[in-house]
Coordinates of N, CA and C in Angstrom, one line a residue:
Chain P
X24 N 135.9 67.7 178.7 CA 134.5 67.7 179.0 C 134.3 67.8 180.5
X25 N 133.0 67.8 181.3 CA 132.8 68.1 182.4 C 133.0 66.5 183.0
X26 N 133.1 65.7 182.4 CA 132.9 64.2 183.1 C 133.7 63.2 181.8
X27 N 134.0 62.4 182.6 CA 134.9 61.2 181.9 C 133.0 60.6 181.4
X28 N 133.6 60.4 179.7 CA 132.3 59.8 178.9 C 133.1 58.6 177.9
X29 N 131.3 57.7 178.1 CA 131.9 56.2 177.8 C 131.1 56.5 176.4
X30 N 131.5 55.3 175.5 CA 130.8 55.1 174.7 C 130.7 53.5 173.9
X31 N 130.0 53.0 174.0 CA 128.4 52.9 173.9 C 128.0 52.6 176.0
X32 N 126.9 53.2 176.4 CA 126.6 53.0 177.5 C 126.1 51.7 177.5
X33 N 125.6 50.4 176.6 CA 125.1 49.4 176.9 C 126.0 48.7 175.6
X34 N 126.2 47.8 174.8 CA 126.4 46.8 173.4 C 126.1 45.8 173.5
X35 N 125.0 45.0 172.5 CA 125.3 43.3 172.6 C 125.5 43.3 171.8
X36 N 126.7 42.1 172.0 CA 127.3 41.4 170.7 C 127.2 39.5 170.4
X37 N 127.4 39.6 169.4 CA 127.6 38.0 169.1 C 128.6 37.4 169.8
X38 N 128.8 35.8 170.1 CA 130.3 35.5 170.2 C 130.9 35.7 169.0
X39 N 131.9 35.7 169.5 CA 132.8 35.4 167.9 C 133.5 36.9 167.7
X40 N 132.6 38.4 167.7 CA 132.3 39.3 166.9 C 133.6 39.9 168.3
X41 N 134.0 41.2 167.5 CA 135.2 42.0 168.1 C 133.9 43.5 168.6
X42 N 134.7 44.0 169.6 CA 133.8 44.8 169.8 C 135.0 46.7 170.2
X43 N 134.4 47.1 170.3 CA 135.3 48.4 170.3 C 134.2 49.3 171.7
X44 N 135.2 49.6 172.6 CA 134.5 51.0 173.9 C 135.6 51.8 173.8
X45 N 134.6 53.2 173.9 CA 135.1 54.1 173.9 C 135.4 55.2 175.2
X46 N 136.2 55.8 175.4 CA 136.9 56.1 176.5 C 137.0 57.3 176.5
X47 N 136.4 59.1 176.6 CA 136.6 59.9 177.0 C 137.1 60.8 178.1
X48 N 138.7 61.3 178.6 CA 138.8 61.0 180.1 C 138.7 62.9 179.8
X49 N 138.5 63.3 181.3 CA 138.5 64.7 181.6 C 139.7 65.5 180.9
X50 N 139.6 66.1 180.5 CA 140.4 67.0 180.1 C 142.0 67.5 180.9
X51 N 142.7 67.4 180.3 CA 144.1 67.9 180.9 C 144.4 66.5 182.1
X52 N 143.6 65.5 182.3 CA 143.9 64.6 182.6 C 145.1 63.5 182.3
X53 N 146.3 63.0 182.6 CA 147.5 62.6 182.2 C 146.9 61.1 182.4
X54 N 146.5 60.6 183.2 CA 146.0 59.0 184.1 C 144.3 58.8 183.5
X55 N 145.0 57.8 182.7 CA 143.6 56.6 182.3 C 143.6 55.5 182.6
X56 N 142.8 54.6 183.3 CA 142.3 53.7 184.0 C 141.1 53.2 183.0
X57 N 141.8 51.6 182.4 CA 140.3 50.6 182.3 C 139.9 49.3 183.4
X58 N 138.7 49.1 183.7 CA 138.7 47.9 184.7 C 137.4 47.2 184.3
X59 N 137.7 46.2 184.9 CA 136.2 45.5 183.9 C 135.6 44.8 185.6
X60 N 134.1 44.5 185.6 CA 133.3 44.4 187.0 C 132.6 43.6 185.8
X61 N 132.3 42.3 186.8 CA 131.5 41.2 186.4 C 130.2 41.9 187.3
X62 N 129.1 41.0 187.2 CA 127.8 41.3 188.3 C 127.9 40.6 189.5
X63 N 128.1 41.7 190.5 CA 128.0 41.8 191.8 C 129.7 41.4 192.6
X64 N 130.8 41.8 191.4 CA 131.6 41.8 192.0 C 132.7 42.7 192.0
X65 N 133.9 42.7 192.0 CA 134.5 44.2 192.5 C 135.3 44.2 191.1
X66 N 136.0 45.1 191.4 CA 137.4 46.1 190.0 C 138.2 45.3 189.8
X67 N 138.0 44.7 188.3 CA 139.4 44.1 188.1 C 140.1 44.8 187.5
X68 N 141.3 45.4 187.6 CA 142.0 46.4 186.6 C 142.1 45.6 184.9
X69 N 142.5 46.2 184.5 CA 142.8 45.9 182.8 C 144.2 46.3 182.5
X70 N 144.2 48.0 182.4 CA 145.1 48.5 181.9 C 145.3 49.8 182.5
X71 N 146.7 50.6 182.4 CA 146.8 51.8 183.0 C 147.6 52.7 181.8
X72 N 147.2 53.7 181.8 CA 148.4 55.0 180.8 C 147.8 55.8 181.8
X73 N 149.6 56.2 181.8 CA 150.5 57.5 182.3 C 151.0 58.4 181.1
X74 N 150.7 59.6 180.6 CA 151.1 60.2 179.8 C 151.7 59.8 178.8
X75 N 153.1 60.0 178.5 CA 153.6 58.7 177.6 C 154.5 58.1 177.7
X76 N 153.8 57.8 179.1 CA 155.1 56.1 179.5 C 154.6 55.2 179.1
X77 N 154.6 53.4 178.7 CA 154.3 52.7 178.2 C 153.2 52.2 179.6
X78 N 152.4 51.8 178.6 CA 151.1 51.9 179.4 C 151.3 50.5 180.3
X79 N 150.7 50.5 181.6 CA 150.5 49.2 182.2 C 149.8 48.2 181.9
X80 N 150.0 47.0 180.9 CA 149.1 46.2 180.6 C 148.8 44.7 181.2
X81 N 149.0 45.1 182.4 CA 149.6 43.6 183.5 C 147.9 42.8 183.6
X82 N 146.9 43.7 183.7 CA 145.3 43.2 183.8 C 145.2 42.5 182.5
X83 N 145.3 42.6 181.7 CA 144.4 42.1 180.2 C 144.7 41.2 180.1
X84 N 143.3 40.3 180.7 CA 143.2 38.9 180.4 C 144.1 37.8 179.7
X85 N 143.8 38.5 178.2 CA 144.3 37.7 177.1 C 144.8 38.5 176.2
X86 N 145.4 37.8 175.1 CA 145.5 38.5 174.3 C 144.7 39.2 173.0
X87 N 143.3 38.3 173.1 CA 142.6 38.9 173.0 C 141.7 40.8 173.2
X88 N 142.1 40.9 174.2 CA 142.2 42.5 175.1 C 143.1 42.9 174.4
X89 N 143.0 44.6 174.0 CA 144.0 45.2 173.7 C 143.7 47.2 173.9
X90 N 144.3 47.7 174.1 CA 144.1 49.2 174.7 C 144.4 50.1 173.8
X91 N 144.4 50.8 173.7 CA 145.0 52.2 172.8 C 144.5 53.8 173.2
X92 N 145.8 54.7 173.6 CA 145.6 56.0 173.8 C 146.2 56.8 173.0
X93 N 145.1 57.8 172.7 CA 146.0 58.8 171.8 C 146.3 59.8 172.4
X94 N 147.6 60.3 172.7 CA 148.3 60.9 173.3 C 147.7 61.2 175.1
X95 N 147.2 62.0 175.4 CA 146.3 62.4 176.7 C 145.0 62.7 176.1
X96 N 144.4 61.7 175.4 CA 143.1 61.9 175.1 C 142.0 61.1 174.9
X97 N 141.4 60.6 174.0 CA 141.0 59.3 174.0 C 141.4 57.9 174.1
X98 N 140.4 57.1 174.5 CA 140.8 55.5 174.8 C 140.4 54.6 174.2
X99 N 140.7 53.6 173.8 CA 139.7 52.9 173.2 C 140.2 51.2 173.4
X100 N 139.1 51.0 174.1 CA 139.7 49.0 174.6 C 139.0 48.5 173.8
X101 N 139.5 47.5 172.9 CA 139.0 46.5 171.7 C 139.2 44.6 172.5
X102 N 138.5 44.6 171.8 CA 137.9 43.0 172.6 C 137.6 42.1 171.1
X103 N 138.9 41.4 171.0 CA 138.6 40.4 169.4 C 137.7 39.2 169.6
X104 N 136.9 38.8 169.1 CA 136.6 37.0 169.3 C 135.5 37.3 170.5
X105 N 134.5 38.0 170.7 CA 134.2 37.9 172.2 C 133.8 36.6 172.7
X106 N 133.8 36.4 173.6 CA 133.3 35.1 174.8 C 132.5 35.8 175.6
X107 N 131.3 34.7 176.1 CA 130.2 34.7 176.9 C 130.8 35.4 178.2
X108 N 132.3 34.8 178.3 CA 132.9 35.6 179.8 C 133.2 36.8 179.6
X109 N 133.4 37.5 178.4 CA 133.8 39.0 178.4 C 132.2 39.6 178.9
X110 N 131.4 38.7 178.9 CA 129.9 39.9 179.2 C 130.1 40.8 181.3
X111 N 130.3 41.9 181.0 CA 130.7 42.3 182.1 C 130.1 44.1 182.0
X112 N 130.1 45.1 183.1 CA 130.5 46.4 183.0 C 132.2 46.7 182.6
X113 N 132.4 47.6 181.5 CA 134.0 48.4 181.3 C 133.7 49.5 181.9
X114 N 134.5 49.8 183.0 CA 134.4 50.9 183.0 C 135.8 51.4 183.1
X115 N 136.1 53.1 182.8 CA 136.9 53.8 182.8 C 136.9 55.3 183.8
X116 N 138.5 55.4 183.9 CA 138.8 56.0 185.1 C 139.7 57.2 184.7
X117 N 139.9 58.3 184.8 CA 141.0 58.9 184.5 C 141.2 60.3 185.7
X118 N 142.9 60.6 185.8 CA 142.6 61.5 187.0 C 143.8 62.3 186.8
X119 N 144.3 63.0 187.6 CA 145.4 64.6 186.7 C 146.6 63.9 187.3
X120 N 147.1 62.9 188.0 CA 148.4 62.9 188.4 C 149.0 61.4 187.9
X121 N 149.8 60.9 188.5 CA 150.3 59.5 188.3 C 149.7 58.5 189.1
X122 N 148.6 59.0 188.8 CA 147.7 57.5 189.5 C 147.3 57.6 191.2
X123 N 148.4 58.0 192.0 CA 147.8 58.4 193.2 C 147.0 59.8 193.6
X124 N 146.0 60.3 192.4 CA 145.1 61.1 192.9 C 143.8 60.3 192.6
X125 N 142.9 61.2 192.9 CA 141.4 60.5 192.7 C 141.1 60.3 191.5
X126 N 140.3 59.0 191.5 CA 139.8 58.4 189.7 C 138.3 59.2 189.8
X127 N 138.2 60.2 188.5 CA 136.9 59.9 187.9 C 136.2 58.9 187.4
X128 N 135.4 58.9 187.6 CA 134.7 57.3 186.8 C 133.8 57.8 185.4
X129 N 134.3 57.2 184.8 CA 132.5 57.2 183.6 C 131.5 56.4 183.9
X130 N 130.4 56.4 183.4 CA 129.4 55.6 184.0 C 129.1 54.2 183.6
X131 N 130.3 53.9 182.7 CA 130.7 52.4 182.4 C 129.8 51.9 180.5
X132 N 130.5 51.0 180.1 CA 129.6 50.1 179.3 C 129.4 48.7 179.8
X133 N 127.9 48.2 179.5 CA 127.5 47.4 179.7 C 127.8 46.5 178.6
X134 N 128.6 45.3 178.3 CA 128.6 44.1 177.5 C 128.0 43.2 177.6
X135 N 127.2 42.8 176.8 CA 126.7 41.7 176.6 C 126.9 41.1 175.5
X136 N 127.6 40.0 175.7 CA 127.9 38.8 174.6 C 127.1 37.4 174.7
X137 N 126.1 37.5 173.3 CA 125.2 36.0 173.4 C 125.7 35.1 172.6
Chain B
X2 N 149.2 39.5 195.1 CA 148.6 40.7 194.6 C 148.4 41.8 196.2
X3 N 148.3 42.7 195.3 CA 148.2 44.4 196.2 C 146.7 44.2 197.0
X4 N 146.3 43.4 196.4 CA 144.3 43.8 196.2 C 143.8 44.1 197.8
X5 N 143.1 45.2 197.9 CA 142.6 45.1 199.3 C 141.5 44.5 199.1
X6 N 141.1 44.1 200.6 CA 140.0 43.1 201.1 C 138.8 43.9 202.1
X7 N 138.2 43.7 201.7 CA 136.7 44.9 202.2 C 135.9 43.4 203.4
X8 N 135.9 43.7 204.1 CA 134.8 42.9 205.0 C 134.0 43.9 205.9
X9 N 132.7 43.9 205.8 CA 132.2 42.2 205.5 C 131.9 42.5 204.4
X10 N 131.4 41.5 203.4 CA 130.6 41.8 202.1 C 129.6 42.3 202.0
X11 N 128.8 41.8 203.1 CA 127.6 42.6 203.0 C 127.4 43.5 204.1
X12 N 126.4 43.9 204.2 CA 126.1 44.5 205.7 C 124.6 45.0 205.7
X13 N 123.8 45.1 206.6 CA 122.8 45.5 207.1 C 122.1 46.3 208.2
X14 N 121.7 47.7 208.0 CA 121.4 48.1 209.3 C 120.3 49.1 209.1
X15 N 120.1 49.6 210.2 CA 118.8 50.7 210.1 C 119.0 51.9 210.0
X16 N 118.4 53.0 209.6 CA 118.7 54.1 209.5 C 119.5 54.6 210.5
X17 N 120.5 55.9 211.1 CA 120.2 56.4 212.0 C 121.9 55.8 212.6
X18 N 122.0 54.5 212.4 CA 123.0 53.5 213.0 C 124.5 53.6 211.8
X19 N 125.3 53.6 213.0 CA 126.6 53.6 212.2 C 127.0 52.5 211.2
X20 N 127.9 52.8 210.5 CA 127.8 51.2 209.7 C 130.0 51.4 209.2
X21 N 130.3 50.2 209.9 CA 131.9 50.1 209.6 C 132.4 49.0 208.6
X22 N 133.2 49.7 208.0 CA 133.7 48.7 206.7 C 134.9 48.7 206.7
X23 N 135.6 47.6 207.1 CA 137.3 47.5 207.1 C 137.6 47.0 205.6
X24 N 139.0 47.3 205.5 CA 139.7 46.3 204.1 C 141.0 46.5 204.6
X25 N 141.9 45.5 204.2 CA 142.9 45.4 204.8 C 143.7 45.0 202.6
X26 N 144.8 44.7 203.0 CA 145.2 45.0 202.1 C 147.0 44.6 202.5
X27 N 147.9 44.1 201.0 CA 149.3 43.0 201.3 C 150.5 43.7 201.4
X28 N 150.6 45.0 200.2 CA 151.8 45.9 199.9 C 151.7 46.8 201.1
X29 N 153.1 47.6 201.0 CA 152.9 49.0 201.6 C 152.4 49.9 200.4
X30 N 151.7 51.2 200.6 CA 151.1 51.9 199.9 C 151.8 53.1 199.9
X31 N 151.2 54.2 199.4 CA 151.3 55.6 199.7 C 150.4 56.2 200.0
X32 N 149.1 55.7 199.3 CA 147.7 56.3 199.9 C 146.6 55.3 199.7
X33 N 145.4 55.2 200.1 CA 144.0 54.3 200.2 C 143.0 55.3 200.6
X34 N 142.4 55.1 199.1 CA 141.3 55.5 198.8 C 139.8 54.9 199.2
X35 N 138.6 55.4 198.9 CA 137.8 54.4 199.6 C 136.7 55.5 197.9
X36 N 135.7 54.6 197.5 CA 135.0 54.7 196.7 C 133.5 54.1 196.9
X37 N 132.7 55.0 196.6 CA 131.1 54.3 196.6 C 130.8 54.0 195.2
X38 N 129.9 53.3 195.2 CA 129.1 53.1 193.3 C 128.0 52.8 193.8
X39 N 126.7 52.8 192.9 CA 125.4 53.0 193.3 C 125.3 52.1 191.9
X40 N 124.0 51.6 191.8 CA 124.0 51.1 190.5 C 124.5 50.1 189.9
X41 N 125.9 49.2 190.3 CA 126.5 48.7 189.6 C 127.4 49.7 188.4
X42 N 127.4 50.9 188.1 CA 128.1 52.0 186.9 C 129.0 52.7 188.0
X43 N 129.7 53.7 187.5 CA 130.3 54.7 187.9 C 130.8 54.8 189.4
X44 N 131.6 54.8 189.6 CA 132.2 54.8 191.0 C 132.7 56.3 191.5
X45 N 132.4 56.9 192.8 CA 132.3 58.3 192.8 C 133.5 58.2 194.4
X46 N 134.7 59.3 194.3 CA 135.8 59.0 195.0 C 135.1 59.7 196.4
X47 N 135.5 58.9 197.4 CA 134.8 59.5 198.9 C 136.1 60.3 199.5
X48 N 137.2 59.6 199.6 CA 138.2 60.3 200.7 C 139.7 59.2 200.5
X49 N 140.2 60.2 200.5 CA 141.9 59.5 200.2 C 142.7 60.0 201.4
X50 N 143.4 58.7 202.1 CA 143.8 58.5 203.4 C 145.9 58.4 202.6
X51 N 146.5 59.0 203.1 CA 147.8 59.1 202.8 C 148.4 58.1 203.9
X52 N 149.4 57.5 203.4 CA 150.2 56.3 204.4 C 150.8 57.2 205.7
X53 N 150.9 58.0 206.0 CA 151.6 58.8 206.8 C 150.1 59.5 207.7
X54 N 149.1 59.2 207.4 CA 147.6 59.8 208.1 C 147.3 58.6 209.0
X55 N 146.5 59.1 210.2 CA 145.8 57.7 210.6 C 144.6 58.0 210.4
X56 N 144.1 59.0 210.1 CA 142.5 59.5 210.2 C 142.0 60.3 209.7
X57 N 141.3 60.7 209.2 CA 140.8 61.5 207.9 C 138.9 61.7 208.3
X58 N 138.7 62.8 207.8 CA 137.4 62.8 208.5 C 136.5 64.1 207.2
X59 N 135.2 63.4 207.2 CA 134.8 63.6 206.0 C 133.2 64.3 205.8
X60 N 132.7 65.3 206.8 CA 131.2 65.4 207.0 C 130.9 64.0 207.7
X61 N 130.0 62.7 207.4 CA 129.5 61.8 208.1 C 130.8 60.8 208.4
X62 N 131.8 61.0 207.4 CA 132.6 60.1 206.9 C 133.7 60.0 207.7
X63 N 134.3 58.7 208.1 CA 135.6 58.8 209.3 C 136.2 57.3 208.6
X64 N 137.5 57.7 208.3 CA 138.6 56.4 207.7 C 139.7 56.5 209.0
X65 N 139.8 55.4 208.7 CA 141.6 55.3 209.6 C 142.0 54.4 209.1
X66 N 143.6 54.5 209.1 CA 144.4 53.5 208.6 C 145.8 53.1 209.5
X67 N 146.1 52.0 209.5 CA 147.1 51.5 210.1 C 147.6 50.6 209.6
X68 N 148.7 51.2 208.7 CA 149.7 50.8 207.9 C 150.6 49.5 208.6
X69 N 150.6 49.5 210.0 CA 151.4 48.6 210.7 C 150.9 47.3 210.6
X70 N 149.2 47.4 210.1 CA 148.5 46.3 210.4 C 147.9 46.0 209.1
X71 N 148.2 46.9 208.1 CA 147.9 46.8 206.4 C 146.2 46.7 206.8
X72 N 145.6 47.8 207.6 CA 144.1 48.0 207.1 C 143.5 49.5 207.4
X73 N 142.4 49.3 206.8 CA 141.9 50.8 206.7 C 140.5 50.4 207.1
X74 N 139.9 51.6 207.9 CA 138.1 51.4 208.2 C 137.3 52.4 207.9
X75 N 136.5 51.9 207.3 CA 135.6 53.6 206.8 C 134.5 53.5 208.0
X76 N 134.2 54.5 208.6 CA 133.1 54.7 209.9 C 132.1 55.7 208.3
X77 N 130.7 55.3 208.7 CA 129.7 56.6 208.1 C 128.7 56.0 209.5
X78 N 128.4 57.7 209.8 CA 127.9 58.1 210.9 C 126.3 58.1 210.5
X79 N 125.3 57.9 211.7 CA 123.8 58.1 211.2 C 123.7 57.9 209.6
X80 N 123.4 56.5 209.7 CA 123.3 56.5 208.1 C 122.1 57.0 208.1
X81 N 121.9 56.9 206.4 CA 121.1 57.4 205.9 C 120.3 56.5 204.9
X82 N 119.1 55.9 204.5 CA 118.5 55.1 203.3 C 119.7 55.8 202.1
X83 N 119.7 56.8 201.9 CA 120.6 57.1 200.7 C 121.9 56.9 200.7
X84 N 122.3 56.3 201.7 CA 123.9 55.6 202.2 C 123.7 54.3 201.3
X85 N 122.9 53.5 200.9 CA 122.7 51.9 200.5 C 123.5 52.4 199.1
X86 N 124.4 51.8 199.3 CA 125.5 51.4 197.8 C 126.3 50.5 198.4
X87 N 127.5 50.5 197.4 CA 128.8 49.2 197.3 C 129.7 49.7 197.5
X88 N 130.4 49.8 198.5 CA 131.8 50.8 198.6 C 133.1 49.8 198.6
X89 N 133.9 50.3 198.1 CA 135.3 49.9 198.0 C 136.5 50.8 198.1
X90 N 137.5 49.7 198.6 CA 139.0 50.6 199.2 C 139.7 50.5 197.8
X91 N 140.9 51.2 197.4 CA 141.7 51.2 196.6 C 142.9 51.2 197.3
X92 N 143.8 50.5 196.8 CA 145.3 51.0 197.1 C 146.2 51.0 195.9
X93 N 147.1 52.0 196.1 CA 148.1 52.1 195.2 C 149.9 51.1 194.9
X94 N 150.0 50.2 196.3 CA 151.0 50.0 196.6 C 152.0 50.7 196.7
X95 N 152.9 49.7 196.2 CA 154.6 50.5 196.0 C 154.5 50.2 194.7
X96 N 153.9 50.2 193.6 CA 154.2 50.3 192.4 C 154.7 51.7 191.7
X97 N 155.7 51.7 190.8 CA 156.0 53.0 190.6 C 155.2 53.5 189.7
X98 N 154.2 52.7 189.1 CA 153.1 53.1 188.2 C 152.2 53.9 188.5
X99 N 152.0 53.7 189.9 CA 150.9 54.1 190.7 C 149.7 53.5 190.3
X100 N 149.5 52.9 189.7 CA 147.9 52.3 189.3 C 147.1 51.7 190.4
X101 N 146.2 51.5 190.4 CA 145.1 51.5 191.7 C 144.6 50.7 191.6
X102 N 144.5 49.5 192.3 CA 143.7 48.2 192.9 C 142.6 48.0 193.7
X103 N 141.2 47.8 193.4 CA 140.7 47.8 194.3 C 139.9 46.4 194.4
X104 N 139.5 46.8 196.1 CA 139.0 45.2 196.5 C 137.4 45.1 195.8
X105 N 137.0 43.9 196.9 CA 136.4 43.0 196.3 C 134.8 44.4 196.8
X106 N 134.6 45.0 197.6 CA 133.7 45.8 198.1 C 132.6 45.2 198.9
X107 N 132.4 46.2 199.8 CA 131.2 45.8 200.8 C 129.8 46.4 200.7
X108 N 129.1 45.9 200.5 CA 127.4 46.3 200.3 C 126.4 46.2 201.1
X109 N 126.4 48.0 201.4 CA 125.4 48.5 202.8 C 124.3 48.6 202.1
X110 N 123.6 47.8 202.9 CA 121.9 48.3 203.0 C 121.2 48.9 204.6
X111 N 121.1 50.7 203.8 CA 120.4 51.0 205.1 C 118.7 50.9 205.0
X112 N 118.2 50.3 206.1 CA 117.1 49.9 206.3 C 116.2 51.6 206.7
X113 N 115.2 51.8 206.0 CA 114.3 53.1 206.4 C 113.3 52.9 207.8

């Protein structure tokens, strides 16, 4: 596609309830990038996939967090049990090399967990 | 951690007026990026400064970096009211991952 697309652009959820975002990265893209941004503060990483090396999962909070890429194409970060602290922007990043070229950004999902 | 550090946090100035944002940062790198976001969503890449550059220059936009001192400065020239976003540095380290770290970011408001 012409742009890295998220999906759902907003969700509220229950606590308790598992929630699923979706991750579109540019095309022919090898490098996907998730990071999660609380309000009004900066990037915390999550997780990283490089083509099919085993993905970097050093960010993910808990083990609750969990990632999944299908091959160089879609993404999808699943969130079990949510907590009031998961309520944040996801957003995703993906870019054509091993990480040292520029990230596209999607325009994020908004979580809200009540 | 790798994490770069953006000061000041905030910032404030008038149109017209330059506005400088350092971040300094712990690893050696290979490159530092610098990134705006508008909105709180989507983050849009400004200019990528290579460890081996001191200075990179960008239309309004002027970065330098000095790896000897682990920091980077983004200069934007005659701002602009449409300059008011949250910008942030990225660095890559020395991880052989390459995955990208970014700071905590600094938030211009230009005054019209």
């Amino acid at each position: 596609g012409a742009g890295v697309s998220q999906s759902p652009s907003n969700k509220v959820t229950e606590k308790g309830k598992d929630v699923e975002l979706r991750c579109d990265p540019i095309s022919g893209h090898t490098a996907l990038y998730w990071y999660r941004q609380r309000l009004g503060q900066g990037l915390e990483f999550l997780i990283y996939f490089q083509g099919n090396s085993a993905p970097d999962k050093s960010g993910l909070p808990s083990d609750r967090f969990s990632a999944e890429r299908t091959g160089e194409s879609v993404s999808t970060l699943t969130i079990q049990r949510t907590q009031q602290e998961d309520s944040a922007v996801y957003l995703c990043a993906s870019s054509r090399g091993q990480g040292r070229e520029k990230l596209f950004f999607g325009s994020g999902t908004q979580l809200s967990v009540l | 951690s790798q994490q770069g550090e953006e000061d000041p946090q905030a910032l404030s100035i008038q149109e017209g007026e330059n506005a400088t944002m350092n971040c300094s940062y712990k690893t050696s790198i290979n490159n530092l990026q610098w990134y705006r976001q508008n909105s709180g969503r989507g983050l849009v890449h400004l200019i990528l400064i290579r460890s081996n550059e001191r200075e990179k220059h960008s239309g309004r936009l002027r970065v330098t970096l000095d790896t000897s001192k682990k920091s980077s400065s983004l200069l934007i020239t005659a701002s602009r009211a449409a300059d008011t976003a949250s910008y942030f540095c990225a660095t890559d380290g020395s991880s052989n991952t390459g995955k990208l770290i970014f700071g905590q970011g600094t938030t211009l408001q230009v005054k019209p």
